[in-house]
XYZ file of C-alpha atoms in Angstrom:
704
model
C -2.100 -22.858 -36.949
C -0.054 -25.425 -34.989
C -1.469 -28.817 -34.040
C -2.004 -27.978 -30.367
C -3.947 -24.763 -31.147
C -5.900 -26.605 -33.855
C -6.954 -29.226 -31.322
C -8.177 -26.542 -28.897
C -10.112 -24.811 -31.684
C -11.641 -28.097 -32.789
C -12.911 -28.893 -29.288
C -14.068 -25.280 -28.799
C -16.046 -24.825 -32.011
C -17.137 -28.452 -32.053
C -18.678 -28.142 -28.563
C -20.446 -24.934 -29.592
C -21.778 -26.546 -32.775
C -23.008 -29.680 -30.988
C -24.769 -27.753 -28.201
C -26.349 -25.417 -30.737
C -27.502 -28.413 -32.782
C -29.098 -30.012 -29.719
C -30.889 -26.772 -28.891
C -32.017 -26.523 -32.521
C -33.533 -30.002 -32.312
C -35.276 -29.113 -29.046
C -36.784 -25.988 -30.565
C -37.850 -27.885 -33.686
C -39.545 -30.576 -31.609
C -41.590 -27.966 -29.772
C -43.608 -27.217 -32.920
C -44.114 -23.562 -31.923
C -45.571 -21.438 -34.665
C -45.013 -17.966 -33.213
C -42.599 -15.546 -34.867
C -40.545 -15.325 -31.690
C -39.994 -19.073 -31.466
C -39.235 -19.219 -35.201
C -36.671 -16.415 -35.000
C -34.922 -18.102 -32.073
C -34.833 -21.370 -34.035
C -33.183 -19.530 -36.949
C -30.578 -17.853 -34.701
C -29.603 -21.123 -32.989
C -29.470 -22.936 -36.362
C -27.057 -20.304 -37.696
C -24.942 -20.812 -34.575
C -24.845 -24.523 -35.416
C -23.638 -23.771 -38.940
C -21.004 -21.352 -37.617
C -19.732 -23.869 -35.055
C -19.520 -26.706 -37.567
C -17.595 -24.556 -40.092
C -15.173 -23.650 -37.315
C -14.756 -27.318 -36.400
C -14.124 -28.253 -40.032
C -11.485 -25.536 -40.435
C -9.697 -26.588 -37.234
C -9.589 -30.216 -38.377
C -8.673 -29.685 -42.050
C -7.118 -26.240 -42.281
C -8.990 -25.667 -45.595
C -9.646 -22.005 -46.478
C -13.153 -22.718 -47.719
C -14.229 -23.714 -44.226
C -12.669 -20.534 -42.790
C -14.608 -18.507 -45.349
C -17.802 -20.323 -44.432
C -17.140 -19.687 -40.730
C -16.605 -15.929 -41.257
C -19.729 -15.535 -43.403
C -21.788 -17.648 -40.999
C -20.524 -15.436 -38.150
C -22.077 -12.361 -39.795
C -25.324 -14.239 -40.412
C -25.295 -15.499 -36.815
C -25.282 -11.879 -35.603
C -28.220 -11.211 -37.911
C -30.139 -14.170 -36.489
C -29.755 -12.928 -32.919
C -30.677 -9.372 -34.010
C -33.865 -10.701 -35.583
C -34.795 -12.662 -32.480
C -34.140 -9.768 -30.059
C -36.016 -7.227 -32.186
C -39.007 -9.540 -32.632
C -38.935 -10.181 -28.876
C -39.137 -6.434 -28.248
C -41.828 -5.872 -30.874
C -45.411 -5.940 -29.498
C -47.487 -8.823 -30.832
C -50.722 -6.854 -30.465
C -51.610 -3.141 -30.240
C -52.480 -3.592 -26.574
C -48.871 -4.505 -25.740
C -47.381 -1.159 -26.630
C -48.068 0.284 -30.046
C -46.190 3.551 -29.285
C -42.891 1.637 -29.463
C -43.333 0.635 -33.145
C -41.328 3.613 -34.435
C -38.376 2.741 -32.192
C -38.426 -0.895 -33.331
C -38.395 0.274 -36.953
C -35.226 2.290 -36.413
C -33.554 -0.635 -34.662
C -34.542 -2.965 -37.506
C -33.082 -0.618 -40.107
C -29.787 -0.334 -38.213
C -29.653 -4.118 -37.730
C -30.172 -4.806 -41.461
C -27.529 -2.231 -42.384
C -24.977 -3.687 -39.976
C -25.585 -7.297 -41.074
C -25.282 -6.379 -44.784
C -22.123 -4.344 -44.161
C -20.669 -7.087 -41.990
C -21.418 -9.826 -44.531
C -19.932 -7.751 -47.375
C -16.833 -6.899 -45.291
C -16.283 -10.574 -44.442
C -16.735 -11.542 -48.092
C -14.203 -8.894 -49.158
C -11.770 -10.228 -46.562
C -12.295 -13.813 -47.784
C -11.655 -12.910 -51.421
C -8.940 -10.336 -50.655
C -10.759 -7.362 -52.204
C -9.289 -4.116 -50.806
C -11.610 -1.378 -52.092
C -11.646 0.847 -48.971
C -8.242 0.087 -47.519
C -7.406 -3.159 -45.746
C -10.375 -5.524 -46.124
C -9.292 -7.476 -43.018
C -9.350 -4.348 -40.871
C -12.685 -3.322 -42.383
C -14.072 -6.739 -41.421
C -12.824 -6.230 -37.849
C -14.539 -2.806 -37.701
C -17.789 -4.307 -38.963
C -17.604 -7.162 -36.437
C -16.940 -4.739 -33.582
C -19.893 -2.571 -34.659
C -22.195 -5.613 -34.760
C -20.998 -6.636 -31.291
C -21.731 -3.173 -29.843
C -25.185 -3.141 -31.427
C -25.878 -6.599 -30.009
C -25.091 -5.295 -26.502
C -27.428 -2.347 -27.118
C -30.281 -4.687 -28.030
C -29.705 -6.923 -24.994
C -29.571 -3.925 -22.663
C -32.732 -2.424 -24.129
C -34.606 -5.717 -23.903
C -33.718 -6.233 -20.254
C -34.558 -2.661 -19.222
C -37.914 -2.584 -21.001
C -39.251 -5.987 -20.106
C -41.991 -6.102 -17.475
C -41.003 -7.379 -14.003
C -43.185 -10.491 -14.266
C -41.299 -11.606 -17.396
C -37.821 -10.633 -16.205
C -37.373 -13.982 -14.451
C -37.771 -15.748 -17.805
C -35.672 -13.366 -19.880
C -32.733 -12.935 -17.475
C -30.786 -16.112 -18.515
C -31.120 -15.134 -22.192
C -29.769 -11.635 -21.526
C -26.893 -13.021 -19.457
C -25.994 -15.580 -22.122
C -26.140 -13.253 -25.121
C -24.539 -10.435 -23.131
C -21.628 -12.735 -22.286
C -21.222 -13.760 -25.945
C -21.217 -10.160 -27.156
C -18.844 -9.014 -24.397
C -16.344 -11.727 -25.284
C -16.545 -10.782 -28.953
C -16.121 -7.118 -27.964
C -12.849 -7.994 -26.271
C -11.614 -10.095 -29.227
C -12.356 -7.485 -31.909
C -11.307 -4.391 -29.909
C -8.004 -6.127 -29.042
C -7.473 -6.983 -32.699
C -8.141 -3.380 -33.794
C -5.968 -1.929 -31.058
C -2.908 -4.055 -31.774
C -3.607 -4.639 -35.489
C -3.482 -8.431 -35.033
C -5.872 -11.179 -33.947
C -5.232 -12.841 -30.585
C -5.064 -16.504 -31.672
C -5.639 -17.798 -28.139
C -8.785 -15.710 -27.635
C -10.048 -16.498 -31.129
C -9.570 -20.244 -30.643
C -11.736 -20.356 -27.498
C -14.630 -18.290 -28.911
C -16.470 -21.570 -29.311
C -16.077 -22.339 -25.596
C -17.470 -18.917 -24.694
C -20.492 -19.519 -26.915
C -20.907 -23.073 -25.638
C -21.008 -21.820 -22.025
C -23.681 -19.227 -22.906
C -25.978 -21.567 -24.853
C -27.332 -23.389 -21.736
C -28.515 -20.009 -20.406
C -30.298 -19.368 -23.713
C -31.854 -22.834 -23.489
C -32.994 -22.122 -19.910
C -34.854 -19.011 -21.088
C -36.424 -21.025 -23.901
C -37.656 -23.596 -21.367
C -38.984 -20.950 -18.988
C -40.654 -18.770 -21.601
C -42.498 -21.461 -23.588
C -43.825 -19.472 -26.585
C -42.179 -16.212 -25.397
C -45.439 -14.545 -24.470
C -44.748 -11.457 -22.419
C -45.574 -7.835 -22.019
C -42.806 -5.434 -22.909
C -42.978 -2.044 -21.225
C -41.318 0.551 -23.423
C -39.670 3.077 -21.134
C -38.429 6.394 -22.473
C -35.553 6.296 -20.013
C -34.435 2.917 -21.348
C -34.727 4.113 -24.957
C -32.735 7.225 -24.053
C -29.995 5.147 -22.433
C -29.909 2.735 -25.360
C -29.719 5.612 -27.829
C -26.932 7.204 -25.777
C -24.999 3.928 -25.706
C -25.446 3.493 -29.462
C -24.316 7.049 -30.200
C -21.291 6.744 -27.921
C -20.359 3.386 -29.478
C -20.673 4.760 -33.000
C -18.674 7.834 -32.048
C -15.866 5.728 -30.546
C -15.784 3.451 -33.611
C -15.527 6.465 -35.891
C -12.759 8.031 -33.817
C -10.896 4.699 -33.675
C -11.010 4.486 -37.488
C -9.889 8.087 -37.796
C -7.045 7.442 -35.383
C -5.910 4.420 -37.382
C -5.769 6.347 -40.652
C -4.068 9.311 -38.971
C -1.368 6.980 -37.692
C -1.155 5.130 -41.017
C -0.691 8.276 -43.108
C 1.050 10.424 -40.490
C 4.504 8.953 -40.969
C 6.823 9.448 -38.045
C 4.320 11.901 -36.519
C 1.535 9.357 -36.769
C 1.598 8.045 -33.174
C 1.742 11.543 -31.670
C -1.149 12.689 -33.837
C -3.107 9.555 -32.949
C -2.692 10.209 -29.194
C -3.687 13.855 -29.646
C -6.784 12.829 -31.599
C -7.697 10.236 -28.946
C -7.418 12.810 -26.141
C -9.485 15.345 -28.091
C -12.134 12.719 -28.840
C -12.433 11.723 -25.167
C -12.556 15.372 -24.075
C -15.338 16.166 -26.555
C -17.227 13.061 -25.410
C -16.971 14.151 -21.757
C -18.191 17.680 -22.612
C -21.171 16.329 -24.553
C -21.979 13.780 -21.839
C -22.166 16.419 -19.096
C -23.954 18.998 -21.249
C -27.488 19.648 -20.058
C -28.460 21.097 -23.428
C -27.326 17.975 -25.281
C -29.209 15.694 -22.886
C -32.302 17.856 -23.291
C -32.081 17.729 -27.103
C -31.624 13.962 -27.041
C -34.639 13.513 -24.743
C -36.786 15.662 -27.022
C -35.679 13.788 -30.139
C -36.317 10.391 -28.512
C -39.764 11.459 -27.349
C -40.624 12.982 -30.706
C -39.452 10.183 -33.020
C -39.738 6.991 -30.970
C -43.006 7.556 -29.063
C -46.432 8.875 -29.895
C -46.510 10.534 -26.454
C -43.637 12.781 -25.521
C -43.584 11.927 -21.813
C -43.258 8.738 -19.825
C -45.990 9.778 -17.402
C -45.187 7.171 -14.772
C -41.567 8.299 -14.679
C -42.503 11.990 -14.682
C -44.975 11.572 -11.845
C -42.636 9.513 -9.694
C -39.894 12.091 -10.177
C -42.178 15.069 -9.498
C -43.659 13.482 -6.383
C -40.190 12.615 -5.090
C -39.096 16.207 -5.714
C -42.046 17.647 -3.794
C -41.545 15.199 -0.924
C -37.940 16.309 -0.381
C -39.100 19.246 1.706
C -36.866 21.603 3.649
C -39.446 23.953 5.164
C -41.749 26.248 3.225
C -38.954 27.915 1.228
C -37.494 24.517 0.370
C -40.865 23.250 -0.833
C -41.287 26.292 -3.074
C -37.871 25.693 -4.625
C -38.723 22.018 -5.186
C -41.980 23.007 -6.889
C -40.113 25.305 -9.272
C -37.471 22.701 -10.035
C -40.009 19.907 -10.562
C -41.998 21.949 -13.084
C -38.823 23.196 -14.792
C -37.478 19.660 -15.277
C -40.623 18.702 -17.171
C -39.911 21.244 -19.910
C -36.077 21.318 -19.731
C -36.111 24.801 -18.213
C -32.865 25.774 -16.433
C -34.389 28.206 -13.906
C -37.582 29.625 -12.458
C -39.224 31.393 -9.516
C -42.397 31.084 -7.435
C -44.735 33.965 -6.576
C -46.921 33.085 -3.561
C -50.038 34.816 -2.284
C -49.442 36.905 0.829
C -51.286 35.743 4.007
C -53.378 38.901 3.764
C -54.529 37.780 0.296
C -53.860 41.192 -1.254
C -50.844 40.465 -3.472
C -48.346 37.867 -4.693
C -44.648 38.099 -3.804
C -41.636 35.972 -4.724
C -41.303 33.186 -2.149
C -38.714 30.898 -3.797
C -36.402 30.842 -6.787
C -34.098 28.355 -8.515
C -31.150 29.548 -10.642
C -32.960 32.863 -11.086
C -32.204 36.235 -9.413
C -34.406 37.285 -6.498
C -37.044 39.846 -7.419
C -38.803 42.367 -5.149
C -41.703 42.639 -7.617
C -45.243 41.992 -6.380
C -48.484 41.419 -8.246
C -51.896 42.509 -6.956
C -54.318 39.639 -6.434
C -56.955 41.366 -8.590
C -54.574 42.341 -11.421
C -55.330 41.318 -15.045
C -52.579 38.673 -14.929
C -53.975 36.982 -11.800
C -57.552 37.199 -13.025
C -56.535 35.628 -16.346
C -54.642 32.790 -14.622
C -57.557 32.078 -12.286
C -60.359 32.329 -14.850
C -58.685 30.426 -17.686
C -56.308 28.093 -15.858
C -53.973 28.362 -18.864
C -50.221 28.054 -18.932
C -49.129 31.357 -20.476
C -46.487 31.013 -23.183
C -44.899 34.465 -23.307
C -43.240 33.747 -26.664
C -46.616 32.898 -28.161
C -48.181 35.929 -26.435
C -45.671 38.271 -28.104
C -46.352 36.844 -31.575
C -50.092 36.117 -31.258
C -51.541 38.292 -28.449
C -55.119 37.693 -29.667
C -54.988 34.137 -28.310
C -54.704 35.597 -24.802
C -57.713 37.877 -24.832
C -57.835 40.069 -21.722
C -54.253 39.352 -20.638
C -52.007 42.280 -19.728
C -48.431 41.258 -18.937
C -47.019 43.443 -16.138
C -43.778 45.326 -16.665
C -41.851 43.400 -14.002
C -42.626 40.108 -15.792
C -41.358 41.504 -19.087
C -38.090 42.384 -17.337
C -37.562 38.877 -15.897
C -34.559 37.387 -17.771
C -35.620 34.782 -20.383
C -39.162 34.525 -18.984
C -40.977 31.851 -21.000
C -43.906 30.135 -19.237
C -46.226 31.281 -16.439
C -47.806 28.287 -14.696
C -50.752 28.891 -12.309
C -50.900 26.887 -9.059
C -54.438 26.514 -7.766
C -56.135 24.774 -4.891
C -59.876 24.433 -5.320
C -61.082 27.649 -6.928
C -58.296 29.805 -5.492
C -55.068 30.909 -7.169
C -52.478 30.224 -4.474
C -49.309 30.916 -6.484
C -47.796 31.015 -9.959
C -44.412 29.926 -11.309
C -42.359 31.754 -13.946
C -40.032 29.443 -15.926
C -37.082 30.508 -18.076
C -36.589 29.508 -21.722
C -35.796 25.803 -22.200
C -32.324 24.490 -22.980
C -33.583 23.174 -26.315
C -36.462 23.998 -28.614
C -39.702 22.549 -27.219
C -43.114 22.805 -28.825
C -45.523 23.727 -26.020
C -48.464 21.724 -27.343
C -51.558 20.302 -25.635
C -49.545 17.477 -24.037
C -47.062 19.839 -22.382
C -49.878 22.122 -21.218
C -51.880 19.254 -19.724
C -48.840 17.855 -17.911
C -47.878 21.245 -16.468
C -51.430 22.056 -15.376
C -51.896 18.690 -13.678
C -48.530 18.907 -11.939
C -49.312 22.496 -10.917
C -52.565 21.393 -9.270
C -50.662 18.804 -7.254
C -48.028 21.385 -6.314
C -50.795 23.834 -5.348
C -52.295 21.210 -3.053
C -48.868 20.695 -1.434
C -48.410 24.434 -0.921
C -51.935 24.815 0.439
C -51.357 21.981 2.876
C -48.074 23.529 3.987
C -49.743 26.916 4.508
C -52.532 25.297 6.510
C -49.978 23.460 8.657
C -48.082 26.677 9.362
C -51.315 28.506 10.179
C -52.314 25.699 12.558
C -48.909 25.867 14.230
C -49.294 29.611 14.654
C -52.766 29.160 16.124
C -51.363 26.609 18.561
C -48.674 29.064 19.616
C -51.320 31.739 20.208
C -53.425 29.210 22.074
C -50.481 28.363 24.299
C -49.843 32.057 24.912
C -53.516 32.724 25.646
C -53.657 29.791 28.046
C -50.571 31.071 29.843
C -52.073 34.569 29.942
C -55.292 33.189 31.420
C -53.322 31.546 34.225
C -51.465 34.776 34.927
C -54.663 36.866 34.878
C -56.268 34.409 37.276
C -53.356 34.704 39.717
C -53.348 38.492 39.376
C -57.065 38.499 40.191
C -56.375 36.680 43.439
C -53.521 39.061 44.306
C -55.711 42.096 43.547
C -58.500 40.677 45.736
C -56.027 40.191 48.570
C -54.643 43.732 48.224
C -58.152 45.216 47.939
C -59.206 43.517 51.183
C -56.065 44.848 52.856
C -56.873 48.424 51.721
C -60.403 48.168 53.091
C -59.087 47.112 56.500
C -56.393 49.819 56.411
C -59.015 52.531 57.085
C -59.789 50.972 60.473
C -56.464 49.447 61.506
C -53.864 51.818 60.083
C -52.523 52.647 63.551
C -52.372 49.028 64.698
C -48.705 47.846 64.679
C -49.762 44.227 64.195
C -51.850 45.189 61.176
C -48.988 47.239 59.743
C -46.659 44.300 60.129
C -49.192 41.973 58.497
C -49.811 44.522 55.728
C -46.087 44.711 54.912
C -45.879 40.931 54.805
C -48.894 40.808 52.468
C -47.438 43.437 50.134
C -44.081 41.664 50.103
C -45.774 38.350 49.337
C -47.830 39.948 46.542
C -44.763 41.561 44.988
C -42.912 38.226 45.100
C -45.875 36.460 43.492
C -46.044 39.019 40.684
C -42.280 38.768 40.119
C -42.585 35.004 39.791
C -45.470 35.434 37.361
C -43.355 37.699 35.170
C -40.491 35.212 35.204
C -42.948 32.447 34.404
C -44.207 34.412 31.379
C -40.673 34.830 30.089
C -39.949 31.126 30.511
C -43.191 30.040 28.788
C -44.810 28.672 31.983
C -41.759 26.547 32.824
C -40.508 27.078 36.406
C -36.960 28.320 36.709
C -35.937 25.611 39.159
C -36.708 21.906 39.206
C -38.999 20.112 41.670
C -37.672 19.838 45.220
C -38.836 18.851 48.677
C -41.768 20.899 49.997
C -42.745 20.873 53.669
C -46.503 20.528 53.274
C -47.173 21.258 56.945
C -45.561 24.721 56.677
C -47.461 25.403 53.454
C -50.785 24.518 55.054
C -50.055 26.667 58.141
C -49.283 29.676 55.954
C -52.538 29.195 54.081
C -54.434 28.902 57.367
C -52.841 32.108 58.662
C -53.581 34.002 55.416
C -57.234 32.995 55.469
C -57.544 33.862 59.138
C -56.420 37.377 58.235
C -59.408 37.536 55.869
C -61.781 36.760 58.709
C -62.364 33.100 57.841
C -61.345 30.068 59.875
C -59.881 26.909 58.374
C -59.580 23.732 60.448
C -56.127 22.154 59.976
C -55.205 18.572 60.858
C -51.635 17.366 60.364
C -51.321 13.656 61.043
C -47.727 13.454 59.842
C -45.212 16.015 58.618
C -44.384 15.085 55.025
C -42.116 16.312 52.248
C -43.763 16.419 48.803
C -41.975 16.818 45.488
C -42.784 20.006 43.552
C -42.388 23.778 43.437
C -43.304 25.449 46.707
C -45.041 28.499 45.261
C -47.130 26.438 42.848
C -48.069 23.839 45.469
C -49.124 26.659 47.784
C -51.099 28.274 44.969
C -52.907 25.017 44.109
C -53.879 24.235 47.716
C -54.686 27.891 48.392
C -57.006 27.927 45.387
C -58.853 24.851 46.644
C -59.191 26.366 50.132
C -60.437 29.668 48.715
C -63.030 27.856 46.596
C -64.183 25.999 49.687
C -64.510 29.280 51.617
C -66.393 30.934 48.750
C -68.841 28.025 48.571
C -69.460 27.946 52.346
C -71.681 30.409 54.186
C -70.811 31.952 57.528
C -71.053 29.273 60.168
C -70.168 26.518 57.716
C -67.133 24.304 58.098
C -63.941 24.243 55.974
C -61.128 21.832 56.806
C -57.733 20.684 55.536
C -56.096 17.380 56.515
C -52.531 16.165 55.776
C -51.795 12.435 55.950
C -49.784 9.687 54.296
C -51.475 7.358 51.817
C -49.083 4.658 50.657
C -46.127 6.306 48.963
C -47.949 9.619 48.471
C -48.987 12.556 50.566
C -52.743 13.146 50.915
C -54.018 16.720 51.207
C -57.737 16.668 51.863
C -59.684 19.934 51.420
C -63.343 19.788 52.404
C -66.312 22.062 53.060
C -70.009 21.941 53.905
C -70.957 24.469 51.266
C -73.181 24.518 48.173
C -71.495 21.568 46.462
C -71.548 20.638 42.778
C -73.642 18.313 40.663
C -72.110 15.034 39.430
C -72.536 16.236 35.821
C -70.543 19.394 36.514
C -67.772 17.452 38.244
C -67.601 14.898 35.454
C -67.908 17.168 32.411
C -66.902 20.709 33.324
C -64.920 21.004 36.554
C -61.422 20.522 35.160
C -62.123 22.163 31.789
C -60.802 25.704 31.223
C -63.228 28.632 31.538
C -65.865 26.554 33.396
C -67.028 27.848 36.793
C -70.033 28.060 39.111
C -69.005 31.429 40.571
C -70.508 34.569 39.008
C -67.156 36.409 38.998
C -64.903 33.390 38.469
C -62.766 32.725 35.385
C -62.765 28.932 35.470
C -58.950 28.705 35.318
C -57.876 27.763 38.847
C -59.235 24.204 38.916
C -57.890 23.525 35.434
C -54.416 24.838 36.336
C -54.371 22.829 39.576
C -55.395 19.659 37.776
C -52.723 20.115 35.089
C -49.900 20.810 37.542
C -50.711 17.929 39.883
C -50.734 15.508 36.969
C -47.423 16.925 35.716
C -45.908 16.007 39.093
C -47.292 12.469 38.839
C -50.067 13.041 41.376
C -53.817 12.688 41.204
C -56.924 14.770 41.968
C -60.248 13.259 43.038
C -63.471 15.117 43.852
C -66.475 14.000 45.865
C -69.306 16.551 45.879
C -73.049 16.763 46.307
C -75.371 19.741 45.895
C -76.224 21.466 49.243
C -74.084 18.903 51.093
C -70.510 19.942 50.413
C -67.343 19.058 48.559
C -64.202 17.110 49.368
C -61.131 17.339 47.135
C -58.258 14.879 47.655
C -54.819 15.765 46.349
C -52.342 12.901 46.130
C -48.807 14.288 45.749
C -45.602 12.259 45.256
C -43.344 12.199 48.293
C -39.844 13.570 48.065
C -37.021 10.954 48.200
C -39.275 7.933 48.456
C -41.711 9.467 50.871
C -39.508 9.976 53.953
C -41.236 11.881 56.734
C -39.630 14.775 58.458
C -37.909 13.695 61.622
C -39.333 16.166 64.080
C -40.173 15.994 67.723
C -43.338 17.878 67.056
C -46.199 15.812 65.675
C -49.044 18.238 65.735
C -52.560 17.207 66.332
C -55.539 19.227 65.408
C -55.249 22.984 65.227
C -58.350 24.962 65.229
C-alpha cells in the first residue's frame, strides 16, 4: 500500500473508529438494561474495534493488525445481526408470539453465517487453502453476510408498526447503506477476482457517514420499546430475497469453478451457465405454483396461523369492490375466493330470479357450463342446512363425513373440481362457487374452512345487494312505463269521450253540412292526437321536437270553440297576445284539461272563464269557475298526486301531468279553491324569446 493510499485509509478507518467509540460511550452512559440496548452497545463496540484495527494497519502496515481487522469485520456483522434479530423479537407474548418460529430460523442462519465468515477470514489470514482459494472463500462468506444483513434490515422496516417507523427509519437507512456499500465491494472483488483498493480504503468513511443515522435512532428510540407487526407478506418477500441471494451466490461459485477448470472453454461455459441460471430464476419467479408453494411453506413454518387476515380481508374487499356489472362481480367473487386457497380457476352458480334452480352466472379460467341445479336438490339442501365447504377430494375418500350429500353428475364432470363454497344471505342460499384444485398441496383444515365461509357470507351479501339493486331498477323502469301508460290512457279517455259525444249528435245532425264539417275536423284532430300519443310512447314520453313559441291566444280560442261544440260556454278574455315557450299540443292539452275540469265541476248556469295576461316576464293563463270547489286539505295533499280525483269516473292523472309539464318548462301552477264557491287555477308560463308580445293590430277584448 503506497503512502497516499495509506493516509486515506488511516483517516477513513480512524474516523469510523472514533465515531463508533463516541457512540459506544453514549450508549454506556445511558445505563439501559434491556437486551435491545445491550445488543446495540455490543455491535457498536465491535465497530470500534474494527475501525481501530484498520487504523493501526494503515499506519503501521503490520499483518497482525490486518488479521485483527478481518476477524473483527466478521464479528461486527454478527453484532449487527444480533441487534436486528433481538429488535425483531417480541419482548412479551402480547407483541407477537406467532413470529417466534421465524426469528428462530433467522437466528440459526445468522449464527451459521458468522461462524463460516469468521472461519473463512481466519483461513485467509493463516493461508490455509482447504476448499480452494481461502481468499476467495472469505470474499464469498463476506458477500453472503452482506446479503443477509440487507434481508434483516428490509424485514425489520417492513414489519415495524407505523408509530415506530419514525424512530427506526434512520437505523435502517444507516445499516442499509453500510451493507449496500459492502455488497458493491465484495461483488466487485468476486467478479474481477481482485479487491478494489480505492473502494476498500474508504469503507471506513462509508461506515462513519452511516453511524450518525444509527445514533439518531438510538436517541429517538430510548430503550427501543416498540410493537413489531409480523406480516406474512413481509416474511414472504424476505424469504424470497434470501433464496434468490443464496441461489445467485451458489451460481456465482459454480461459474467461477467452471471457468477455473474449463480451460480455454471456461469463459464460454461460464457465460452459458450464467444465462441458464438467470433463465431458471426468471421461470421460477413468474411461476404461480412456486409462489403458492412458498406462501404455504411460510405460513406453515413461520406462523401459527396460516393467513394474514388483515391482508386477506383487504385484498378480498378490494376484489369485490372492483365491480363491472353483475357478471363482473360474480367473476370477482370467484377470483377472490380462489386466491385464498391458491386455486387457479372456478365458477359461480347463481339462483335464478324464479328461485327454482341455480345456473352458471360467472366463471374464471374455467369453461362455461350449461348445467343447472334444482334449488331443492340434495346438494343445495346440504349446502343450506350445514353451511359446510364441501371438499370433493375428502368426499371421495370419506363419504360418511358428508351424510346426506349426493354429488350431481355435472359436478363430477367439472374439470379438477375441488371445493364447493356456499354463498348465503340470511337463511337463503343465493349461490355457490366451485373451485378447481390448488396449484400446490393445501390442507383444508378448520382455518381454511372458516376463512372461506366468512368470505362467502360477505360475497353473498354483495351479490344479494346487487340483485336487489337490479330488481329496484327494473321496478323503476316498470313504474316509468306504467306512469307513461296512465298518461296515455287518460288522453285516450278524453278522445273517446269527444268521439262518443260526436256520435250521439250524429243521429240528429247527420244531414247538417256544418256538423259534417265539424265532425271531420274532430275526427282529424283525434287521429292526430292518437298519432302523437303513439310517437310519445315510442320516445318514452319525450316530445320529438324541442320547445318553441306558442301563440296562447290561438290555443285558447280553439279550446273555446271545442267546448262550445259540446254545448258549454267558456268566457275568454285576452288582454295581450303572448308567445309562450313549450309544445303546442301539450300546452293545449294542459289548458284544455283545466277547462274541462272547470266545466265538469260547474252546473248549468254556472260561470267558467279563461283570461290571458302578462305577469312580469311570464304569461298568465287564469282558468276559473263557480263550481263545487275543493277543500284546502285536498288541494294541499292530494290534488297534484297521481291517481287522486274528486270525480267518480276520473283517473286522477290530468292534474298530475299538467303540474309536471308546467314545472318542466320552468313555469308554476297555483290553485285557489273553496267548497261550494269555486276554483281558480293560475298557470304561469315562460315567455318565448324574453317575453315579446305579438305585434298585431288586433288586441281583442272580451269574447263571450
